[in-house]
Amino acid sequence: MNDLKRLYTAYQADIETAALAAMRSGWWLNGGCAKSFCASFARACGASECIPVANGTDALEIALRAVATARSPAGREVITVANAGGYTTVACRQSQLVPVYADVEERSQLLAIESAVAALSDQTLAIVATHLYGGVVDVPVLRRMLREAGYGHVAIVEDCAQAHGARSGDAPVGSLGDIAAFSFYPTKNLGAMGDAGAIVTSDAVLADIVRKLRQYGWSAKYHVDLGGGRNSRMDEVQAAILQTMLPRLGALNAERARIRSRLSEAAGDSLEFVDGGPGAVVHLAVVRSPTRDALRRFLVERGVESEIHYPVLDCDQLGWEHLPMRIAPGGLPIARRSVGEILTLPCFPGMTKHELTALCTALEEWRQ
Ligand SMILES: Cc1ncc(COP(=O)(O)O)c(C=O)c1O
């Protein structure tokens, strides 16, 4: 499904120069590389603040804790989707917040805004808008509908882990909500060579709280003025690598988009590709098929791997079975049907002509 070594090989000289300089600096945490990467990344996101953290799940957790600290200590519910791999639910569990699952849109598999609005209560703290597979949740419409429903105070947290470089109109993801979480896990559109994450916001109050929460709750060295703090850092080598790769993000996204459109041409109308809407990037090439399992076997027989992102809805995970959660009124009919129909096809930068041709040929055969 991916071969990260190819990406490394393509940019090896620049990556090694940057990583070596970071190692030789003798300053491996909280140094200049993370600062300059964050300044560049904030600019790229059209936001004023970017705070480095250790991974995307920490970013979600700390963003939610910051919102809880700043906005509404009483509200304990977080509305989100159940089909996005469970990361927001993990962040909620870590922060004693209760996930409330809304349904998704059929075509995009993104949060269905009407379902989210129907799930609002006086306990709602935030909505996590996950830009899944590179698609973009219509955050301006979500914001408008929250206001119209009398919930303008509810924070919108964007989960941008799968959507680096995506936009809504002219605005990049990361600048649409109140605060945003990014992962730079190696397979992401902008990936490190280990774990890394970031929180992006233009709200100075939230940024200040995040800075404290990700460093033990410190206001100054060894002085804690905020409970609920912990340690979450991006190391300097990862920051140096990310700084090297950031200018390549556009080209890498274009390569994923080219591959996805070849796949879509090959499949014709035999498969429906999940479509993240205008401004989307391609993170994963996901199709929906009522005969998904047969398609998967057909591909295996032709030497093509596939994956399911994600096979179990958060609300159905055994480990969370007895923990508090809520489902939006109206239930999750689309998420429930889709979980048995989705299939992710290989689509990654560095995919060879041979691999792409083999996959396209298999899709053309499936179509007949
Ligand atoms: C949508 C989404 N959110 C959050 C995360 C968590 O990121 P990390 O693996 O860096 O903790 C991931 C990926 O792993 C993700 O795909």
Coordinates of C-alpha atoms and ligand atoms in Angstrom, one line a residue:
M1 CA 0.0 0.0 0.0
N2 CA 3.0 2.3 0.4
D3 CA 6.8 2.2 0.3
L4 CA 8.2 5.1 2.2
K5 CA 11.8 4.3 1.3
R6 CA 11.0 5.6 -2.2
L7 CA 10.1 9.1 -0.8
Y8 CA 13.3 9.1 1.2
T9 CA 15.4 8.1 -1.8
A10 CA 13.9 10.8 -3.9
Y11 CA 14.8 13.5 -1.4
Q12 CA 17.7 11.8 0.3
A13 CA 20.4 14.4 -0.1
D14 CA 18.3 17.3 1.2
I15 CA 16.8 15.2 4.1
E16 CA 20.2 14.0 5.2
T17 CA 21.7 17.4 5.1
A18 CA 18.9 18.8 7.2
A19 CA 18.9 15.9 9.7
L20 CA 22.6 16.0 10.1
A21 CA 22.7 19.7 10.7
A22 CA 20.0 19.2 13.4
M23 CA 22.1 16.4 15.1
R24 CA 25.3 18.4 14.9
S25 CA 23.7 21.4 16.5
G26 CA 23.7 19.6 19.8
W27 CA 20.2 21.0 20.4
W28 CA 17.7 18.1 19.9
L29 CA 14.5 19.3 21.6
N30 CA 12.8 22.7 21.8
G31 CA 15.3 24.3 19.4
G32 CA 15.4 26.4 16.3
C33 CA 14.3 23.7 13.8
A34 CA 10.9 23.2 15.4
K35 CA 10.5 27.0 15.7
S36 CA 11.3 27.7 12.1
F37 CA 9.2 24.7 10.8
C38 CA 6.3 26.0 12.9
A39 CA 6.6 29.5 11.5
S40 CA 6.6 28.1 8.0
F41 CA 3.7 25.8 8.6
A42 CA 1.6 28.4 10.3
R43 CA 2.1 30.6 7.2
A44 CA 1.2 27.7 4.9
C45 CA -2.0 27.2 7.0
G46 CA -2.9 30.9 7.0
A47 CA -2.8 30.9 10.8
S48 CA -0.8 33.0 13.2
E49 CA 0.3 30.2 15.6
C50 CA 1.7 26.7 15.2
I51 CA 2.8 24.7 18.3
P52 CA 4.8 21.5 17.7
V53 CA 3.8 18.3 19.6
A54 CA 4.8 14.7 19.5
N55 CA 2.0 13.2 17.2
G56 CA -1.5 13.9 15.9
T57 CA -3.3 12.2 18.7
D58 CA -1.6 14.4 21.2
A59 CA -2.5 17.4 19.0
L60 CA -6.2 16.4 19.2
E61 CA -6.1 15.7 22.9
I62 CA -4.3 19.0 23.8
A63 CA -6.5 21.0 21.4
L64 CA -9.6 19.6 23.1
R65 CA -8.2 20.2 26.6
A66 CA -7.3 23.8 25.6
V67 CA -10.8 24.4 24.3
A68 CA -12.2 22.9 27.5
T69 CA -10.0 25.2 29.6
A70 CA -10.7 28.3 27.6
R71 CA -14.4 28.0 26.7
S72 CA -16.7 25.9 28.6
P73 CA -15.6 23.9 31.5
A74 CA -19.1 22.6 32.0
G75 CA -19.5 21.0 28.5
R76 CA -18.1 17.5 28.3
E77 CA -19.4 16.3 24.9
V78 CA -17.5 16.3 21.7
I79 CA -19.4 15.7 18.5
T80 CA -17.5 13.9 15.8
V81 CA -17.7 11.0 13.3
A82 CA -17.4 7.3 14.0
N83 CA -15.7 6.4 10.7
A84 CA -12.3 8.1 11.1
G85 CA -10.1 5.6 12.8
G86 CA -10.8 6.4 16.4
Y87 CA -8.2 9.1 17.0
T88 CA -10.6 11.7 18.2
T89 CA -12.2 9.1 20.5
V90 CA -8.8 8.3 22.0
A91 CA -8.2 12.0 22.6
C92 CA -11.7 12.2 24.3
R93 CA -11.0 9.2 26.5
Q94 CA -7.7 10.7 27.6
S95 CA -9.4 14.0 28.5
Q96 CA -12.5 12.5 30.2
L97 CA -14.7 13.9 27.4
V98 CA -17.6 12.0 25.9
P99 CA -17.7 11.4 22.2
V100 CA -21.0 11.9 20.4
Y101 CA -21.2 10.3 17.0
A102 CA -22.8 12.1 14.0
D103 CA -23.5 10.5 10.7
V104 CA -21.5 11.1 7.5
E105 CA -22.3 12.3 3.9
E106 CA -22.5 9.4 1.4
R107 CA -20.3 10.9 -1.4
S108 CA -17.6 12.4 0.8
Q109 CA -17.8 10.2 3.9
L110 CA -17.3 13.5 5.8
L111 CA -19.3 14.7 8.8
A112 CA -22.9 15.3 7.9
I113 CA -23.5 18.8 9.2
E114 CA -27.3 18.3 9.8
S115 CA -26.6 15.2 11.9
A116 CA -24.0 17.1 13.9
V117 CA -26.4 20.0 14.5
A118 CA -29.1 17.5 15.6
A119 CA -26.7 16.1 18.2
L120 CA -26.0 19.4 19.9
S121 CA -26.9 19.7 23.6
D122 CA -26.1 22.0 26.5
Q123 CA -23.2 19.6 27.2
T124 CA -21.5 20.2 23.8
L125 CA -18.0 21.5 24.1
A126 CA -16.7 21.1 20.6
I127 CA -17.2 19.6 17.2
V128 CA -14.2 17.8 15.7
A129 CA -14.4 18.2 11.9
T130 CA -12.2 15.5 10.5
H131 CA -11.0 16.2 6.9
L132 CA -11.0 12.5 6.1
Y133 CA -9.1 11.0 3.2
G134 CA -8.1 14.6 2.1
G135 CA -11.7 15.8 1.8
V136 CA -12.7 19.1 3.4
V137 CA -15.6 19.5 5.8
D138 CA -17.6 22.7 5.0
V139 CA -16.6 24.5 8.1
P140 CA -18.0 27.9 7.2
V141 CA -21.4 26.2 6.7
L142 CA -21.0 24.3 10.0
R143 CA -20.2 27.6 11.7
R144 CA -23.2 29.3 10.3
M145 CA -25.5 26.4 11.2
L146 CA -24.1 26.4 14.8
R147 CA -24.9 30.1 15.1
E148 CA -28.4 29.7 13.7
A149 CA -29.1 26.9 16.2
G150 CA -27.9 29.1 19.1
Y151 CA -24.6 27.2 19.6
G152 CA -22.2 29.8 18.3
H153 CA -20.1 29.2 21.4
V154 CA -19.3 25.6 20.5
A155 CA -15.7 25.3 19.3
I156 CA -14.8 23.8 16.0
V157 CA -11.6 21.7 16.1
E158 CA -10.3 20.6 12.7
D159 CA -8.6 17.3 12.4
C160 CA -6.3 17.9 9.4
A161 CA -4.2 14.7 9.8
Q162 CA -5.2 13.5 6.3
A163 CA -5.5 16.8 4.5
H164 CA -2.3 18.8 4.5
G165 CA -2.6 21.4 1.8
A166 CA -6.4 21.1 1.3
R167 CA -8.5 24.2 1.1
S168 CA -12.0 25.6 1.5
G169 CA -12.2 28.3 -1.2
D170 CA -9.0 30.3 -0.6
A171 CA -8.6 29.3 3.0
P172 CA -6.3 26.4 3.9
V173 CA -7.5 23.7 6.3
G174 CA -6.1 24.6 9.7
S175 CA -7.5 28.1 9.4
L176 CA -11.2 27.2 9.1
G177 CA -12.1 26.4 12.7
D178 CA -11.0 27.6 16.1
I179 CA -8.0 25.3 16.4
A180 CA -6.6 22.5 14.3
A181 CA -4.7 19.3 14.9
F182 CA -2.1 17.9 12.4
S183 CA -0.3 14.6 12.3
F184 CA 3.0 14.2 10.4
Y185 CA 3.0 10.4 10.7
P186 CA 5.3 9.1 7.9
T187 CA 2.5 8.1 5.5
K188 CA 0.7 11.4 5.7
N189 CA 0.7 13.9 2.8
L190 CA 3.4 15.8 4.8
G191 CA 5.2 13.1 6.8
A192 CA 8.2 13.0 9.1
M193 CA 10.5 10.0 9.6
G194 CA 9.0 9.2 12.9
D195 CA 6.3 10.7 15.0
A196 CA 5.4 14.3 14.9
G197 CA 2.3 16.6 15.1
A198 CA 1.3 20.2 15.5
I199 CA -1.6 22.4 16.7
V200 CA -2.5 25.4 14.6
T201 CA -4.7 28.3 15.6
S202 CA -5.0 32.1 15.2
D203 CA -6.5 32.4 18.7
A204 CA -3.8 33.8 21.0
V205 CA -5.6 32.6 24.1
L206 CA -5.9 29.0 22.9
A207 CA -2.3 29.1 21.7
D208 CA -1.1 30.2 25.1
I209 CA -3.0 27.4 26.8
V210 CA -1.7 24.8 24.3
R211 CA 1.9 25.9 25.0
K212 CA 1.4 25.4 28.7
L213 CA -0.5 22.1 28.4
R214 CA 2.1 20.5 26.2
Q215 CA 4.8 21.3 28.6
Y216 CA 3.5 20.1 32.0
G217 CA 1.2 23.1 32.5
W218 CA 4.2 25.4 33.0
S219 CA 3.9 29.1 32.8
A220 CA 7.6 29.4 33.3
K221 CA 10.3 26.7 34.0
Y222 CA 9.2 24.5 36.9
H223 CA 6.1 26.7 37.6
V224 CA 2.8 25.0 36.9
D225 CA -0.2 27.3 36.5
L226 CA -2.5 25.0 34.6
G227 CA -3.6 21.5 35.7
G228 CA -4.0 18.8 33.0
G229 CA -0.6 19.5 31.5
R230 CA 1.7 16.8 30.1
N231 CA 4.7 16.4 27.9
S232 CA 4.4 16.4 24.2
R233 CA 7.4 17.5 22.0
M234 CA 8.4 17.3 18.3
D235 CA 12.1 16.5 18.1
E236 CA 14.5 18.7 16.1
V237 CA 15.5 16.1 13.6
Q238 CA 11.8 15.5 12.6
A239 CA 11.2 19.3 12.4
A240 CA 14.3 19.7 10.1
I241 CA 12.9 16.9 7.9
L242 CA 9.4 18.5 7.8
Q243 CA 10.9 21.8 6.9
T244 CA 12.7 20.1 4.0
M245 CA 9.5 18.4 2.8
L246 CA 7.1 21.3 3.2
P247 CA 8.0 23.0 -0.1
R248 CA 7.4 19.7 -1.8
L249 CA 3.9 19.2 -0.4
G250 CA 2.1 20.7 -3.5
A251 CA 4.0 18.4 -5.9
L252 CA 3.4 15.4 -3.7
N253 CA -0.3 16.2 -3.5
A254 CA -0.4 16.6 -7.3
E255 CA 1.2 13.2 -7.7
R256 CA -1.4 11.5 -5.5
A257 CA -4.2 13.3 -7.4
R258 CA -2.8 12.2 -10.8
I259 CA -2.7 8.6 -9.6
R260 CA -6.2 8.8 -8.2
S261 CA -7.6 10.1 -11.5
R262 CA -5.9 7.3 -13.4
L263 CA -7.5 4.8 -11.1
S264 CA -10.9 6.5 -11.5
E265 CA -10.6 6.4 -15.3
A266 CA -9.7 2.7 -15.2
A267 CA -12.7 1.9 -13.0
G268 CA -15.2 3.9 -15.0
D269 CA -18.6 3.8 -13.5
S270 CA -18.0 0.4 -11.9
L271 CA -16.8 2.0 -8.7
E272 CA -17.7 5.1 -6.9
F273 CA -14.7 7.1 -5.6
V274 CA -15.2 8.9 -2.4
D275 CA -15.1 12.6 -3.3
G276 CA -13.9 15.1 -0.8
G277 CA -15.3 18.1 -2.7
P278 CA -13.7 21.2 -4.1
G279 CA -10.4 22.1 -2.5
A280 CA -9.8 18.5 -1.4
V281 CA -6.4 16.8 -1.7
V282 CA -6.0 13.1 -2.1
H283 CA -4.7 11.3 1.0
L284 CA -6.2 7.9 0.3
A285 CA -8.0 6.6 -2.9
V286 CA -11.1 5.2 -1.4
V287 CA -13.9 3.5 -3.4
R288 CA -17.3 2.3 -2.4
S289 CA -18.7 -1.0 -3.7
P290 CA -21.6 -3.1 -2.5
T291 CA -19.5 -6.1 -3.4
R292 CA -16.4 -4.8 -1.6
D293 CA -15.2 -8.2 -0.3
A294 CA -15.4 -9.8 -3.8
L295 CA -13.5 -6.8 -5.3
R296 CA -10.8 -7.2 -2.7
R297 CA -10.4 -10.9 -3.4
F298 CA -10.4 -10.1 -7.2
L299 CA -7.5 -7.6 -6.6
V300 CA -5.5 -10.1 -4.4
E301 CA -5.8 -12.7 -7.2
R302 CA -4.1 -10.1 -9.5
G303 CA -1.4 -9.3 -6.9
V304 CA -2.9 -6.0 -5.8
E305 CA -3.1 -5.1 -2.1
S306 CA -5.9 -3.0 -0.7
E307 CA -6.9 -1.8 2.8
I308 CA -10.0 -0.8 4.7
H309 CA -10.0 2.7 6.3
Y310 CA -11.6 1.9 8.7
P311 CA -13.2 -1.5 9.3
V312 CA -14.9 -0.8 12.7
L313 CA -16.9 2.3 13.7
D314 CA -15.7 3.9 16.9
C315 CA -19.1 3.2 18.5
D316 CA -18.7 -0.5 17.8
Q317 CA -15.2 -0.9 19.2
L318 CA -15.1 -3.5 21.9
G319 CA -12.7 -1.6 24.1
W320 CA -15.0 1.4 24.3
E321 CA -18.2 -0.6 24.7
H322 CA -18.8 0.2 28.3
L323 CA -17.5 3.8 28.2
P324 CA -19.9 6.8 27.9
M325 CA -20.8 7.8 24.3
R326 CA -23.9 9.0 22.5
I327 CA -25.2 8.6 19.0
A328 CA -26.8 11.5 17.1
P329 CA -30.6 11.4 16.8
G330 CA -31.4 9.6 13.6
G331 CA -28.5 7.2 14.1
L332 CA -25.7 6.5 11.7
P333 CA -27.3 4.8 8.7
I334 CA -24.8 6.0 6.1
A335 CA -21.7 5.4 8.2
R336 CA -23.1 1.9 9.0
R337 CA -23.7 1.0 5.4
S338 CA -20.4 2.5 4.2
V339 CA -18.2 0.6 6.6
G340 CA -19.1 -2.6 4.7
E341 CA -18.5 -0.9 1.3
I342 CA -15.3 1.1 1.5
L343 CA -12.0 -0.1 0.1
T344 CA -8.7 1.9 -0.1
L345 CA -6.6 1.3 -3.3
P346 CA -2.9 1.9 -3.4
C347 CA -2.1 5.5 -4.1
F348 CA 1.1 7.0 -2.9
P349 CA 4.0 9.2 -4.2
G350 CA 6.7 7.1 -5.8
M351 CA 4.2 4.4 -7.1
T352 CA 5.9 3.0 -10.2
K353 CA 4.4 2.9 -13.7
H354 CA 4.4 -0.9 -13.5
E355 CA 2.4 -0.9 -10.2
L356 CA -0.1 1.7 -11.5
T357 CA -0.6 -0.2 -14.8
A358 CA -1.1 -3.5 -12.9
L359 CA -3.7 -1.8 -10.7
C360 CA -5.5 0.0 -13.6
T361 CA -5.6 -3.3 -15.6
A362 CA -7.2 -5.1 -12.7
L363 CA -9.8 -2.3 -12.4
E364 CA -10.5 -2.4 -16.1
E365 CA -11.1 -6.2 -15.8
W366 CA -13.3 -5.7 -12.8
R367 CA -15.4 -3.2 -14.8
Q368 CA -16.1 -5.8 -17.6
Ligands
LIG1 C1 -7.7 11.5 10.9 C2 -6.5 11.2 11.8 N1 -6.5 11.9 13.0 C3 -5.5 11.7 13.9 C4 -4.5 10.8 13.6 C5 -3.5 10.6 14.7 O1 -2.2 10.9 14.3 P1 -0.9 10.2 15.0 O2 -0.8 8.8 14.4 O3 0.2 11.0 14.6 O4 -1.1 10.1 16.4 C6 -4.5 10.1 12.4 C7 -3.4 9.2 11.9 O5 -2.7 8.5 12.4 C8 -5.5 10.3 11.5 O6 -5.5 9.7 10.3

